[in-house]
Coordinates of C-alpha atoms and ligand atoms in Angstrom, one line a residue:
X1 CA -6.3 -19.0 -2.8
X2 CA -9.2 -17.2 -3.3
X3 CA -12.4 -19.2 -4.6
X4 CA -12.2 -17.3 -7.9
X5 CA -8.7 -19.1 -8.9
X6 CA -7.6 -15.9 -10.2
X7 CA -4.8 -13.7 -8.8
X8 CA -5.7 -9.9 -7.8
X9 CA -2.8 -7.6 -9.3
X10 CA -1.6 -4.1 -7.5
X11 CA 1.2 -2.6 -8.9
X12 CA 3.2 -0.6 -5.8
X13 CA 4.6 2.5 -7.4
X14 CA 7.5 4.1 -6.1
X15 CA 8.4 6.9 -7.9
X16 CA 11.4 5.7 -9.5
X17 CA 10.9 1.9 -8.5
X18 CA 11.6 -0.4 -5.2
X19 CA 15.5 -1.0 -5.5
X20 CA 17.1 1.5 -3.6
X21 CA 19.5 2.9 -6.3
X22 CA 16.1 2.2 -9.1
X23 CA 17.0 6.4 -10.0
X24 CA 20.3 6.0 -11.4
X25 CA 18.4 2.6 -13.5
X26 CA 19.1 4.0 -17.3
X27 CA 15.1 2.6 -18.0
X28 CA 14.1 4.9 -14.8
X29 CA 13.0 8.4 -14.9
X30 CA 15.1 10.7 -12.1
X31 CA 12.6 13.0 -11.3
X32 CA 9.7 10.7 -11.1
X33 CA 8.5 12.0 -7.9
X34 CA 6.7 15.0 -10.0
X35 CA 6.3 14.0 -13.4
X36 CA 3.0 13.5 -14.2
X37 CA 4.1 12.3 -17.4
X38 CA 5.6 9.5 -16.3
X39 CA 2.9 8.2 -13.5
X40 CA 0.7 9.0 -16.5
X41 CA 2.7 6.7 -18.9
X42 CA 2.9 3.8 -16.1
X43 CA -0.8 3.9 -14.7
X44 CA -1.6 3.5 -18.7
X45 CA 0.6 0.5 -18.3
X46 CA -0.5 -1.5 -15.2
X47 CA -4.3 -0.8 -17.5
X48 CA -2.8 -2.4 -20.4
X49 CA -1.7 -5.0 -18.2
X50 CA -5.1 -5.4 -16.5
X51 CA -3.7 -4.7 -12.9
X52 CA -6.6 -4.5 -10.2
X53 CA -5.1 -1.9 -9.2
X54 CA -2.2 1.2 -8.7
X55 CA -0.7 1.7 -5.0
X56 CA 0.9 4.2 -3.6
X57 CA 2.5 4.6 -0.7
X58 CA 3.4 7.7 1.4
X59 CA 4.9 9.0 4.3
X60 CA 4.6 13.0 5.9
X61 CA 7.8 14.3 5.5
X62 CA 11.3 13.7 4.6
X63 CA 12.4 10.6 6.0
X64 CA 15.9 10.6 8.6
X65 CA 19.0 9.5 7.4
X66 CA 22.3 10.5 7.2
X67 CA 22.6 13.0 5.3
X68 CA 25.2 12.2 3.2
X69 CA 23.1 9.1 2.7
X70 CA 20.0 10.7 2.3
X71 CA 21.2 13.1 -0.9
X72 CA 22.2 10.7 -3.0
X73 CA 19.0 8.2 -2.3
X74 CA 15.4 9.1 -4.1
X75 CA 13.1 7.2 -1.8
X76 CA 10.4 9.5 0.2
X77 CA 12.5 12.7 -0.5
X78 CA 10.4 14.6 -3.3
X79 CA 7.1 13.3 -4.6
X80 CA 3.2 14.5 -5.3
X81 CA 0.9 13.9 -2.6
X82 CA -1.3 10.3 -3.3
X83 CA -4.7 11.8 -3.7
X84 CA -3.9 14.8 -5.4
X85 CA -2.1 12.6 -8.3
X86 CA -4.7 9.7 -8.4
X87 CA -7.1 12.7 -9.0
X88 CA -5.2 13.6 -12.3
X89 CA -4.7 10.4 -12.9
X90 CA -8.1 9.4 -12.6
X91 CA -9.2 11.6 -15.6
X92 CA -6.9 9.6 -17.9
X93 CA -7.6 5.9 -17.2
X94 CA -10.8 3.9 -16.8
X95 CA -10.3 0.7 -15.2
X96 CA -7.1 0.8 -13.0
X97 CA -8.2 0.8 -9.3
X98 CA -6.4 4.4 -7.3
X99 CA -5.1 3.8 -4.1
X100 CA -3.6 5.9 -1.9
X101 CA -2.3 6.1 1.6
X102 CA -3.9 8.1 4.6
X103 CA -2.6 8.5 7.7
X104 CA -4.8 8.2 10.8
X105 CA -2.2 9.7 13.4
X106 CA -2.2 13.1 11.3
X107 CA -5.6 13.2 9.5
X108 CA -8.6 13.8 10.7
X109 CA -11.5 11.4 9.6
X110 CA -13.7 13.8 8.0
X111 CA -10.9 14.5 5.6
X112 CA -10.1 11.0 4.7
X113 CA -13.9 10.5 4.0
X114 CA -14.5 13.1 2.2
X115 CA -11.3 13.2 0.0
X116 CA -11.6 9.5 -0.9
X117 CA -15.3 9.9 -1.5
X118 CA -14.5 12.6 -3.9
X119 CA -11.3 10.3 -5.2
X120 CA -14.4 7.8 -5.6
X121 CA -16.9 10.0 -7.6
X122 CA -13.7 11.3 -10.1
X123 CA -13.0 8.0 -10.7
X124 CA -16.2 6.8 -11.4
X125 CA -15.6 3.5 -8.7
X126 CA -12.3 3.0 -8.7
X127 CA -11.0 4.9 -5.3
X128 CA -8.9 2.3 -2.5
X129 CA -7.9 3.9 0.9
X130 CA -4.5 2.4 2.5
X131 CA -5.3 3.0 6.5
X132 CA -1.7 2.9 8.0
X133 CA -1.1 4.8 11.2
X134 CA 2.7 5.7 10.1
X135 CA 6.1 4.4 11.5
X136 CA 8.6 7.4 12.1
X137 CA 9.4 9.7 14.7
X138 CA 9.8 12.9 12.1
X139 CA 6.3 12.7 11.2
X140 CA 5.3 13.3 14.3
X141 CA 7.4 16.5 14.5
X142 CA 5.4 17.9 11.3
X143 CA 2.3 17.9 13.2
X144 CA 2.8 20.1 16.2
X145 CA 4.0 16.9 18.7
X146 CA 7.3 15.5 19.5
X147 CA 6.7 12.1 20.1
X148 CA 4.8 9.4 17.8
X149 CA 1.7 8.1 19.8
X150 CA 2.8 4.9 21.3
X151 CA 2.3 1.7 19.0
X152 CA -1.1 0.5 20.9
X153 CA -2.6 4.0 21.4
X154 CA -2.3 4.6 17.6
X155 CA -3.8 1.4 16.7
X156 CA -6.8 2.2 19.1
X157 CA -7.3 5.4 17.5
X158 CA -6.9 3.5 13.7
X159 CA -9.9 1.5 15.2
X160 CA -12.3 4.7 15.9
X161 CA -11.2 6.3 13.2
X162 CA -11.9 3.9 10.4
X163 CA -15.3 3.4 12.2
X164 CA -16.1 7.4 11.5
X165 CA -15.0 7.3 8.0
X166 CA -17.5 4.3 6.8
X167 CA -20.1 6.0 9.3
X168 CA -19.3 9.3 7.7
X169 CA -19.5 7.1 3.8
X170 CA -23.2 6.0 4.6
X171 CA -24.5 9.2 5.8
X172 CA -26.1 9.8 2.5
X173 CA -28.3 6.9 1.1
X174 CA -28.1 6.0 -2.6
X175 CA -30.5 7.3 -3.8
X176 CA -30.9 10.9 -1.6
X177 CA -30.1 13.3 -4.3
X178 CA -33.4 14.1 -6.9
X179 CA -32.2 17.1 -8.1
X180 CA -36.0 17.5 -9.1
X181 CA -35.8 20.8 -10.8
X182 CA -39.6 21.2 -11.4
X183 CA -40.8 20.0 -7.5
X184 CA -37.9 22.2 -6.3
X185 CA -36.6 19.6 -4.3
X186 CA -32.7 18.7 -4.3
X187 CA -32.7 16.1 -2.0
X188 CA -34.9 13.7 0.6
X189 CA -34.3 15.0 3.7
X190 CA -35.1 11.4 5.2
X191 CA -32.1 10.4 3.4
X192 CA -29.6 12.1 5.4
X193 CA -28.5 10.5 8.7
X194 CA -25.7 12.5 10.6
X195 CA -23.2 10.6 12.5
X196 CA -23.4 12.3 15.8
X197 CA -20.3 10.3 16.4
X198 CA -18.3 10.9 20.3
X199 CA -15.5 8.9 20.9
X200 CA -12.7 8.9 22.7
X201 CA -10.4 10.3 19.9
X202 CA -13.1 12.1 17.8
X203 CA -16.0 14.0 18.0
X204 CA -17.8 14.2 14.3
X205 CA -21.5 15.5 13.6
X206 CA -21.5 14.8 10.1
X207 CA -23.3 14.4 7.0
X208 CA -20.3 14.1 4.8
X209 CA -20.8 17.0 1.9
X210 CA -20.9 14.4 -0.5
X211 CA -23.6 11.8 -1.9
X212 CA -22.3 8.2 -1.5
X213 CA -19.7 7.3 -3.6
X214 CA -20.0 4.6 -6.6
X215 CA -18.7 1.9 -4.8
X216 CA -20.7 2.8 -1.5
X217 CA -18.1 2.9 0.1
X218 CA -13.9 3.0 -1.1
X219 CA -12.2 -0.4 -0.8
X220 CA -10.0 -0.1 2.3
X221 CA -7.0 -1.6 2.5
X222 CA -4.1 -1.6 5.2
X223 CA -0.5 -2.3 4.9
X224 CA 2.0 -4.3 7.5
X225 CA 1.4 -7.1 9.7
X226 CA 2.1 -6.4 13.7
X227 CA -0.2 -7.7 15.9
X228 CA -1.9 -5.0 16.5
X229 CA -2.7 -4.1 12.9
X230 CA -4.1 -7.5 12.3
X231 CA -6.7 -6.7 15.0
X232 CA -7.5 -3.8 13.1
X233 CA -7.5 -5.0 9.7
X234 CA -9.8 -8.3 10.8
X235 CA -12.5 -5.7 11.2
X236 CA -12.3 -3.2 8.4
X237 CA -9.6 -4.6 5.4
X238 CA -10.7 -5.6 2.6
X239 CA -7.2 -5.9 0.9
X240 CA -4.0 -6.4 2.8
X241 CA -0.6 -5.3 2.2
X242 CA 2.1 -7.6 3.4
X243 CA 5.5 -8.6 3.3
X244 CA 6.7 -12.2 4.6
X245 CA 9.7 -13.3 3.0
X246 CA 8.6 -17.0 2.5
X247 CA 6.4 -19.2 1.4
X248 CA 5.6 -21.0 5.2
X249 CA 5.1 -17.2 6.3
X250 CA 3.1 -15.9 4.1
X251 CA 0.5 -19.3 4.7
X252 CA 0.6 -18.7 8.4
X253 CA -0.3 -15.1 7.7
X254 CA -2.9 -15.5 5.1
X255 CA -4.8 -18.7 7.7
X256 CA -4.1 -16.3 10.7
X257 CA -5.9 -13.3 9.3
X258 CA -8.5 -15.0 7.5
X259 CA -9.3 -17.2 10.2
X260 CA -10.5 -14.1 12.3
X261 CA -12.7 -12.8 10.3
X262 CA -15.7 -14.8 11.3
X263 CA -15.6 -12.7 14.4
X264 CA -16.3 -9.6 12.6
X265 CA -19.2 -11.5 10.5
X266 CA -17.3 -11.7 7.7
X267 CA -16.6 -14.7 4.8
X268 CA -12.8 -15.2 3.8
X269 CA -13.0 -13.7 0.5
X270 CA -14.1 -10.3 1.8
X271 CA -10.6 -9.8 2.6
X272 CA -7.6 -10.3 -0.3
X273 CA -4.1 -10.5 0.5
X274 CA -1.4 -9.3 -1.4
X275 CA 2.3 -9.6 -0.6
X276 CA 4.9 -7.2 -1.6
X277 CA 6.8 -8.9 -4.9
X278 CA 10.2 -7.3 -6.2
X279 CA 10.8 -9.6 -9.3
X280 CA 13.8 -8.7 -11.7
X281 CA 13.0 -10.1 -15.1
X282 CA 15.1 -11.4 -18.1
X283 CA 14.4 -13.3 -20.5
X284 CA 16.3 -16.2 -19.3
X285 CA 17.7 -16.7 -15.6
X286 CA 20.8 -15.9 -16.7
X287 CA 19.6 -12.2 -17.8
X288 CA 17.8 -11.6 -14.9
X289 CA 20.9 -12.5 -12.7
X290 CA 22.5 -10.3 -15.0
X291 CA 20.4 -7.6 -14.5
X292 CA 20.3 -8.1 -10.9
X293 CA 23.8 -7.2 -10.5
X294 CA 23.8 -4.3 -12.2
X295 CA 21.2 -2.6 -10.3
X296 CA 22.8 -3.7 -7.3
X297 CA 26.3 -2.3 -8.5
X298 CA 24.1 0.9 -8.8
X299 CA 23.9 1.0 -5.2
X300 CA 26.4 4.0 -4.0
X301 CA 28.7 2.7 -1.1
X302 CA 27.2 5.0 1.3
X303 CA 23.5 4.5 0.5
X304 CA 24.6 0.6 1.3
X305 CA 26.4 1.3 4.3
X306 CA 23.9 3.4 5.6
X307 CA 21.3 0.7 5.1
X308 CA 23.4 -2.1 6.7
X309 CA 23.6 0.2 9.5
X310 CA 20.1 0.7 10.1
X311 CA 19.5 -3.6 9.8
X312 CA 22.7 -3.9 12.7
X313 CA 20.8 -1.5 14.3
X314 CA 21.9 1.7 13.3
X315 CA 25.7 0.5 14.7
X316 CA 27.9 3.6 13.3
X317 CA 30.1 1.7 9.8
X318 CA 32.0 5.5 9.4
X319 CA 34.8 4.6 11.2
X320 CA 35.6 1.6 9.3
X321 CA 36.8 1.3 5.9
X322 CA 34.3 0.3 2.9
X323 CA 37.1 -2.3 2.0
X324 CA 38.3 -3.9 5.5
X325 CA 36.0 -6.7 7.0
X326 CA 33.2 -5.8 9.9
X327 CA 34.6 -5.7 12.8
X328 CA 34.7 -8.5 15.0
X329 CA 32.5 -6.8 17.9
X330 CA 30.1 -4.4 17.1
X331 CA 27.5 -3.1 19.8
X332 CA 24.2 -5.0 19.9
X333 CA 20.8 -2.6 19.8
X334 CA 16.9 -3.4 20.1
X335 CA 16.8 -4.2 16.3
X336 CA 16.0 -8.1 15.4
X337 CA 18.9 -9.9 16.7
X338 CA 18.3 -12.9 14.0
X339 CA 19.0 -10.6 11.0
X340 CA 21.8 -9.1 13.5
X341 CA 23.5 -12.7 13.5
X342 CA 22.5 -13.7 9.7
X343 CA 24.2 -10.6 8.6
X344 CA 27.5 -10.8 10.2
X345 CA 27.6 -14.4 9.8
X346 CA 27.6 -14.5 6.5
X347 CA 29.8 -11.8 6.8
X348 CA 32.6 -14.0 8.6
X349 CA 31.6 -17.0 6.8
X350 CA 32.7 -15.7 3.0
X351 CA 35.2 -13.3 4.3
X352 CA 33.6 -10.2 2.9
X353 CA 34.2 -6.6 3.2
X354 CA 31.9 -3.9 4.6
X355 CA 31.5 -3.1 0.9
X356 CA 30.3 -6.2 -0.4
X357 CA 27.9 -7.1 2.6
X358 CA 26.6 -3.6 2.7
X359 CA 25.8 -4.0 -1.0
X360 CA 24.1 -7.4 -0.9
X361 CA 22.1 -6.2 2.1
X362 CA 20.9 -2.8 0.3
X363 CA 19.9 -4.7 -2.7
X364 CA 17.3 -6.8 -1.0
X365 CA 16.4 -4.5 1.8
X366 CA 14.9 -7.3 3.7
X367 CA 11.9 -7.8 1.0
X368 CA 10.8 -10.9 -0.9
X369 CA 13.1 -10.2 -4.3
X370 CA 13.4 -13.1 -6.8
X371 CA 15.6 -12.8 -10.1
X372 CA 14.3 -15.1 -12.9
X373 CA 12.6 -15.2 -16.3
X374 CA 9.1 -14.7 -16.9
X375 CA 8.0 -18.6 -16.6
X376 CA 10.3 -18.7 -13.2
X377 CA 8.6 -15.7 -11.7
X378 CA 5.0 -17.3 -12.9
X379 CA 6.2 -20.2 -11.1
X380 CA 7.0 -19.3 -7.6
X381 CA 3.7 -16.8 -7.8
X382 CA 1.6 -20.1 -8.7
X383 CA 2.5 -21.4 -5.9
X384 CA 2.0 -18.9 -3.5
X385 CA -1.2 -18.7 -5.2
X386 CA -2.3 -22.2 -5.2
X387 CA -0.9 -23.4 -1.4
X388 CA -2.7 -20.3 0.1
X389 CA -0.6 -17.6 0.8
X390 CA -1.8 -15.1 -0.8
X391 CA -4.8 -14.1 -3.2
X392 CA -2.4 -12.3 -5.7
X393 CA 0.9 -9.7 -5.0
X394 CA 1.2 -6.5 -4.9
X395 CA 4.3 -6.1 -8.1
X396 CA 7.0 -4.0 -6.8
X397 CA 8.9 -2.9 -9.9
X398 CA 12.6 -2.4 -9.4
X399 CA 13.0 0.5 -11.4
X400 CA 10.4 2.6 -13.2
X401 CA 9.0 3.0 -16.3
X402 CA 11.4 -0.3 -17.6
X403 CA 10.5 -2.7 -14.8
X404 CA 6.9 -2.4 -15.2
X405 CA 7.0 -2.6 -18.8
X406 CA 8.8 -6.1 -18.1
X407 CA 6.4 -7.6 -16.0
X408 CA 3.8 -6.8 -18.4
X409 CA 5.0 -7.9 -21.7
X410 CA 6.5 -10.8 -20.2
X411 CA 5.1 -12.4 -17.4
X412 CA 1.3 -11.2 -17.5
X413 CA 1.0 -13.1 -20.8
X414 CA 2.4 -15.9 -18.8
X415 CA 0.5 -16.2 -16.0
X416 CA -2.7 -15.5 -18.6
X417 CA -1.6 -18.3 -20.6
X418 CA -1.6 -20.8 -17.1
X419 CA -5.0 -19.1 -16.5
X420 CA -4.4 -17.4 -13.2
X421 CA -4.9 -14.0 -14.3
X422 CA -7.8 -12.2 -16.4
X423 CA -7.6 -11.2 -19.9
X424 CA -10.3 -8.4 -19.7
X425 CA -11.6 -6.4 -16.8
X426 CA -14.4 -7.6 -15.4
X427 CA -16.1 -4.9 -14.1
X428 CA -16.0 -1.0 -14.2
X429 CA -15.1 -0.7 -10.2
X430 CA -12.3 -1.9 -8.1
X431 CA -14.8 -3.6 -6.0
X432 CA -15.9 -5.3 -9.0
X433 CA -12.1 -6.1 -10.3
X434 CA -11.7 -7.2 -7.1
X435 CA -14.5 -9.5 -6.2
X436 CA -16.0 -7.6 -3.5
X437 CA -19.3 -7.0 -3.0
X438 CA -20.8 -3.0 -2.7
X439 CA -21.7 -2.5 0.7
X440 CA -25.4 -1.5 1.7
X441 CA -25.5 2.1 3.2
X442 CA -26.5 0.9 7.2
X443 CA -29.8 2.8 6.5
X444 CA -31.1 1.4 2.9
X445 CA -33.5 -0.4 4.8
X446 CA -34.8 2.4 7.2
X447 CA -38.2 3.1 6.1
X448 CA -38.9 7.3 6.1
X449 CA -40.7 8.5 8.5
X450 CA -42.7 11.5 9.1
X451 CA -41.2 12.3 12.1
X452 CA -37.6 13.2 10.6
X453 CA -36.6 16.8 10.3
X454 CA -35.6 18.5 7.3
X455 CA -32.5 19.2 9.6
X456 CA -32.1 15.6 11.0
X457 CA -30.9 14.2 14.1
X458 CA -30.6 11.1 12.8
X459 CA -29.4 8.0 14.7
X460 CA -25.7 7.6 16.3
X461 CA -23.7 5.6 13.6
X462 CA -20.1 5.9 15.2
X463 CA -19.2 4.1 18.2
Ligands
LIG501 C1 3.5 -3.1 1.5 C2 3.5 -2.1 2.6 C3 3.3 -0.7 2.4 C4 3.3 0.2 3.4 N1 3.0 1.5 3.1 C5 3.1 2.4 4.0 C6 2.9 3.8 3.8 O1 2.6 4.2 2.6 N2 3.0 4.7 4.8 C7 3.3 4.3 6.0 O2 3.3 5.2 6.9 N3 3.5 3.0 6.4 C8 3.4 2.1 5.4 N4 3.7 0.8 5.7 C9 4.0 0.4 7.1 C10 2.9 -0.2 7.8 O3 1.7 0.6 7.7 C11 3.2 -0.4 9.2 O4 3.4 0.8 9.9 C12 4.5 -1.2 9.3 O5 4.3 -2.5 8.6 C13 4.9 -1.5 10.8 O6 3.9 -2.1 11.4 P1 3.3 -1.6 12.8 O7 3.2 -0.1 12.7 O8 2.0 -2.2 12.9 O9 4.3 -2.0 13.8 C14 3.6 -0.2 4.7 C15 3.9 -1.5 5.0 C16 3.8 -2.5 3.9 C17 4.1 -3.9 4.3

């Protein structure tokens, strides 16, 4: 829990919303994925709400399915690009943190700085950067290379990458721009450092060609939780992204990551962790059950099937029928075996159809989901909240607009009325919203001196 006591609030926008049939959701908007209308209309609501923060997520290219599959599912299939929308977006709102996802396997850092900067300087503070180093194979083939880089090799270069972005943020001190017009002079040339960064991915000169941002530097945050990432994140995070599915695994998570900060020189609350929460809402329990089911009886049988496909580890379902039981020996793959055995357990165990299982599995998709009204939702976020796992959630509406809309009429006022989340903003930044502090630029104590070029060298600031 963090030492503020209380919760930090993302909401994660898909375009449509998190349940996999949200589109066909009569409170959802179809074609989401490009109206700026509607991100306009739900931005303005997580503000209402007083949300730290919007999210979105993003992947380079169409994602692989089967195709039949894939055409009647709206997930990572048509949408604006992150920072191109947060930009309009930014114009529109005042308060409500922006981030967006960058990918460090197909960017390259100067871009990443600069455009977050810039996202930064629009927004007047309130620009977040989610470092992820991307999952699937097709990215890779949209970027001139067949193969993804192998899991530890694109961590390494996550590392040395986020290392030339923050460089690449400080080369400008505060204060470097005079814009003196009667002196003539626009800037003090002592107060540009280039990088001169050589690494063993990149190779950057620098100065970025844009002052420091309002927040010194963007709030980066990283989402998912393999080993490797946690390494990462230790060192540069300041908001995490995660997914356990229980309470116990969510404190062993938050403990685990927190506990290694110390190496990096960092306190605990530098860092804020935020699982993923899907929570239907009614106004009683019954409602929200209610409304559970429909979504899920939104699901089209083939969207399910292909989803319970992928969790058996992508085992072919086509040859069976929807409304016959799974068959009684079905090849075993590299996925998790334990979800592998839950599945087709309870499969066998309430004699269900490849139908009904495929429909319970697509409507949870292996996330945290709970059904409940507003005070049953406040209560199992309390006590994430107050046992330590977690220093808020990241609010996955089911469907959009109508989801969001819930959680905010309903169970905001709730959790304001226990005390665990703010009334007003209080700050102008998402550092600020946040709790973070603004970093110092690595050179705001460097003293001028006369020796410095008006082209400078400058010191090394990579590594
Ligand atoms: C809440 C959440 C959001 C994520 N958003 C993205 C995303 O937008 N783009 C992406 O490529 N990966 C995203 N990921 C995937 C992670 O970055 C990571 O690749 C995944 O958790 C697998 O971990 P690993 O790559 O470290 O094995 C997200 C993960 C989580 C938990």
């Amino acid at each position: 829990m963090s030492s503020t006591s209380q919760m930090r609030l993302g909401a994660f926008f898909n375009p449509t919303g998190h349940h996999v049939a949200s589109w066909r959701h009569p409170r959802a908007q179809a074609d989401a994925g490009i109206n700026f209308k509607h991100y306009l209309e739900i931005t303005r609501t997580a503000e209402r709400g007083k949300f730290d923060m919007v999210f979105l997520a993003d992947n380079l290219g169409v994602r692989q399915a089967h195709i039949e599959a894939l055409s009647r599912s709206a997930q990572y299939i048509a949408n604006f690009e992150p920072i191109t929308l947060l930009s309009a977006l930014a114009t529109h709102t005042t308060h409500v943190g922006l981030v967006a996802t960058a990918s460090t396997s197909y960017n390259e850092p100067f871009h990443v700085a600069r455009k977050f900067a810039s996202l930064d300087h629009l927004s007047g503070g309130r620009a977040g950067w989610n470092l992820v180093t991307s999952g699937q194979e097709n990215e890779a083939r949209n970027f001139s290379r067949e193969k993804h880089y192998e899991h530890g090799e694109r961590y390494d270069r996550a590392r040395e990458f986020a290392r030339v972005v923050i460089g690449l943020w400080d080369t400008w001190e505060d204060d470097a721009f005079v814009r003196d017009k009667d002196t003539g002079q626009f800037f003090h040339p002592e107060k540009l450092h280039n990088l001169n960064h050589r690494g063993e991915h990149f190779s950057v000169l620098g100065a970025l060609n844009i002052p420091r941002c309002p927040q010194g530097r963007p709030v980066i945050v990283q989402a998912g939780g393999s080993e490797d990432m946690i390494g990462v994140a230790a060192e540069f995070a300041e908001v995490i992204f995660c997914a356990p599915l229980t309470l116990e695994a969510a404190q062993r998570f938050y403990a685990d990551i927190k506990g290694r900060l110390a190496q990096y020189g960092r306190a605990p609350d530098e860092m804020k962790i935020m699982p993923g929460l899907s929570a239907v809402i009614g106004r009683t329990d019954a409602e929200a059950q209610e409304n559970y089911q429909h979504l899920n009886s939104l699901i089209h049988p083939v969207v399910a099937r292909e989803i319970l496909s992928m969790v058996l580890g992508n085992v072919d379902l086509t040859p069976y029928p929807f409304d016959g039981p799974l068959p009684d020996t079905l090849p075993r793959s590299n996925a998790s075996q334990s979800i592998f055995q839950q599945v087709t357990e309870m499969a066998r165990r309430e004699n269900l159809t490849i139908r009904q299982v495929a429909t319970r599995v697509a409507g949870a998709r292996a996330k945290a989901v709970i059904y409940g009204s507003p005070q049953t939702i406040a209560d199992v976020m309390e006590e994430w909240f107050r046992k330590d796992g977690c220093d808020g959630f990241n609010i996955m509406p089911p469907f959009l607009p109508g989801g969001l809309d819930d959680f905010v009429d309903l169970v905001i006022p709730e959790l304001q009325r226990r005390g665990l989340f703010r009334t007003e903003y209080e700050g102008k930044t998402l550092r600020e919203n946040l709790g973070l502090k603004r970093p110092a630029s690595r050179y705001a104590r460097t003293a001028p001196t006369a020796s410095q070029s008006p082209l400078p060298r400058a010191a090394s600031a990579g590594g």
